[in-house]
mmCIF file of C-alpha atoms in Angstrom:
data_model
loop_
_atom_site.group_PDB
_atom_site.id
_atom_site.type_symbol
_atom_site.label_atom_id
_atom_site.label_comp_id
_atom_site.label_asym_id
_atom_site.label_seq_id
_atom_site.Cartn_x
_atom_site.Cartn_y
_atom_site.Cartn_z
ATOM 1 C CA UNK A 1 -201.837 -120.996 87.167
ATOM 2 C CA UNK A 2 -201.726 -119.224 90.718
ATOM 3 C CA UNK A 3 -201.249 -115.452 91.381
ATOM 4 C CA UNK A 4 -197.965 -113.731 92.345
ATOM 5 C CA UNK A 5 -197.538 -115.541 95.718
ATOM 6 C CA UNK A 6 -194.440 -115.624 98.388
ATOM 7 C CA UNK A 7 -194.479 -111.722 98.811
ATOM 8 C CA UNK A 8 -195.699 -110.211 101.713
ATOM 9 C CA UNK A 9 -199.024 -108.511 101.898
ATOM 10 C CA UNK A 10 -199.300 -105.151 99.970
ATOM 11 C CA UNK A 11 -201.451 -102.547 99.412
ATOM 12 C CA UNK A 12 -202.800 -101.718 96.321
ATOM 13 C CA UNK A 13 -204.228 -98.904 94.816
ATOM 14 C CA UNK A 14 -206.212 -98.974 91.941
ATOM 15 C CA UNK A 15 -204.362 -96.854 89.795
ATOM 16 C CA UNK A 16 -201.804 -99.422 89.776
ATOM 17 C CA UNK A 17 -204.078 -102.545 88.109
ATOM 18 C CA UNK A 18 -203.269 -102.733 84.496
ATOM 19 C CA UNK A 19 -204.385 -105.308 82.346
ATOM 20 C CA UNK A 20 -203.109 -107.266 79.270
ATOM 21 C CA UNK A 21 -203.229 -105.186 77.077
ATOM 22 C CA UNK A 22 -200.445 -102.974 78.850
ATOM 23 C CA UNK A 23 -198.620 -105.445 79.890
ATOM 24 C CA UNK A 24 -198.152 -106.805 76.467
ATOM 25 C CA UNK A 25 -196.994 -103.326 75.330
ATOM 26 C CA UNK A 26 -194.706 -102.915 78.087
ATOM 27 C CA UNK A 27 -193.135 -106.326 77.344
ATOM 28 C CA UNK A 28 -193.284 -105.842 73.663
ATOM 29 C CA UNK A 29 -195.216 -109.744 72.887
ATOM 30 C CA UNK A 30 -198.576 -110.752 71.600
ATOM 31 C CA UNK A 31 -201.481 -111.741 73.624
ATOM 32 C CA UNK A 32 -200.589 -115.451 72.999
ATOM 33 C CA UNK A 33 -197.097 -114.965 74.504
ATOM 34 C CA UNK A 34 -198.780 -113.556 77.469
ATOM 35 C CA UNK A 35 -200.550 -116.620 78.257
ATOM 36 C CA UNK A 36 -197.750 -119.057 78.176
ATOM 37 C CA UNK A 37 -195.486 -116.855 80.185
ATOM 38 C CA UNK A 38 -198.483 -116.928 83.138
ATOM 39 C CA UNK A 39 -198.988 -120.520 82.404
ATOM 40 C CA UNK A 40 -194.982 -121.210 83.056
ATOM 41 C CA UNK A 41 -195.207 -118.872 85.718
ATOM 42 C CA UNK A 42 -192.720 -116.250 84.632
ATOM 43 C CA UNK A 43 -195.341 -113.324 84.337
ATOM 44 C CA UNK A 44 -196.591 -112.511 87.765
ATOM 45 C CA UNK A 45 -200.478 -111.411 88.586
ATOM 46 C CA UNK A 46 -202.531 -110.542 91.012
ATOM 47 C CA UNK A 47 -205.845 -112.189 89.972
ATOM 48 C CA UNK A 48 -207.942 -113.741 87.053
ATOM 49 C CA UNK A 49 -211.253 -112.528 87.163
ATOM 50 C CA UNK A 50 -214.456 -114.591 86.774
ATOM 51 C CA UNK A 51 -216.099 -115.130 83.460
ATOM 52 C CA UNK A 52 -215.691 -116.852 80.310
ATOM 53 C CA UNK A 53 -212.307 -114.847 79.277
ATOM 54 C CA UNK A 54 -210.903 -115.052 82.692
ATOM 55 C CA UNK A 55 -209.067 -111.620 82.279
ATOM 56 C CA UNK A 56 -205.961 -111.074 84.442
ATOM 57 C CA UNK A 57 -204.940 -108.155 86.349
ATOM 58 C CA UNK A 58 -201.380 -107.228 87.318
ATOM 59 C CA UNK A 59 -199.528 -104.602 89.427
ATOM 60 C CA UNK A 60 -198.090 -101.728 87.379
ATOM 61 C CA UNK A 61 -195.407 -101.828 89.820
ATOM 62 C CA UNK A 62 -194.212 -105.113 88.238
ATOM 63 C CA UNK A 63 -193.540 -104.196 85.101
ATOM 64 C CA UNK A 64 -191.507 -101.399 84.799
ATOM 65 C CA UNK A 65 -190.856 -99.922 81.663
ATOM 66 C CA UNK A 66 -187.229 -99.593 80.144
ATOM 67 C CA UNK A 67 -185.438 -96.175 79.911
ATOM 68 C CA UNK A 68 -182.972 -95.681 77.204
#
């Protein structure tokens, strides 16, 4: 698995990091779904921090939430 890649540099601010938790909401799937979508490639992240869970962090700005 390899971090959102191919876009130009950007700067961040850090009330834009989310983490899984959201991003699950926001896409409406499990944890488990989660995983395999990074591992396919079709979720985009920034970075997978060190550690035994390896927790990822993503851009808010890349997951934007449906309006009705």
């Amino acid at each position: 698995m390899e971090p959102r890649s191919g876009a130009e540099p950007r700067i961040i601010w850090s009330e834009q990091l989310i983490g899984s938790a959201t991003v699950c909401k926001i896409l409406g799937i499990d944890r488990s779904t989660l995983t395999r979508r990074i591992a396919k490639g079709a979720v985009p992240y920034l970075a997978q921090l060190d550690g035994s869970t390896g927790a990822f962090v993503f851009d808010r700005s890349d997951f934007p939430e449906e309006t009705e």
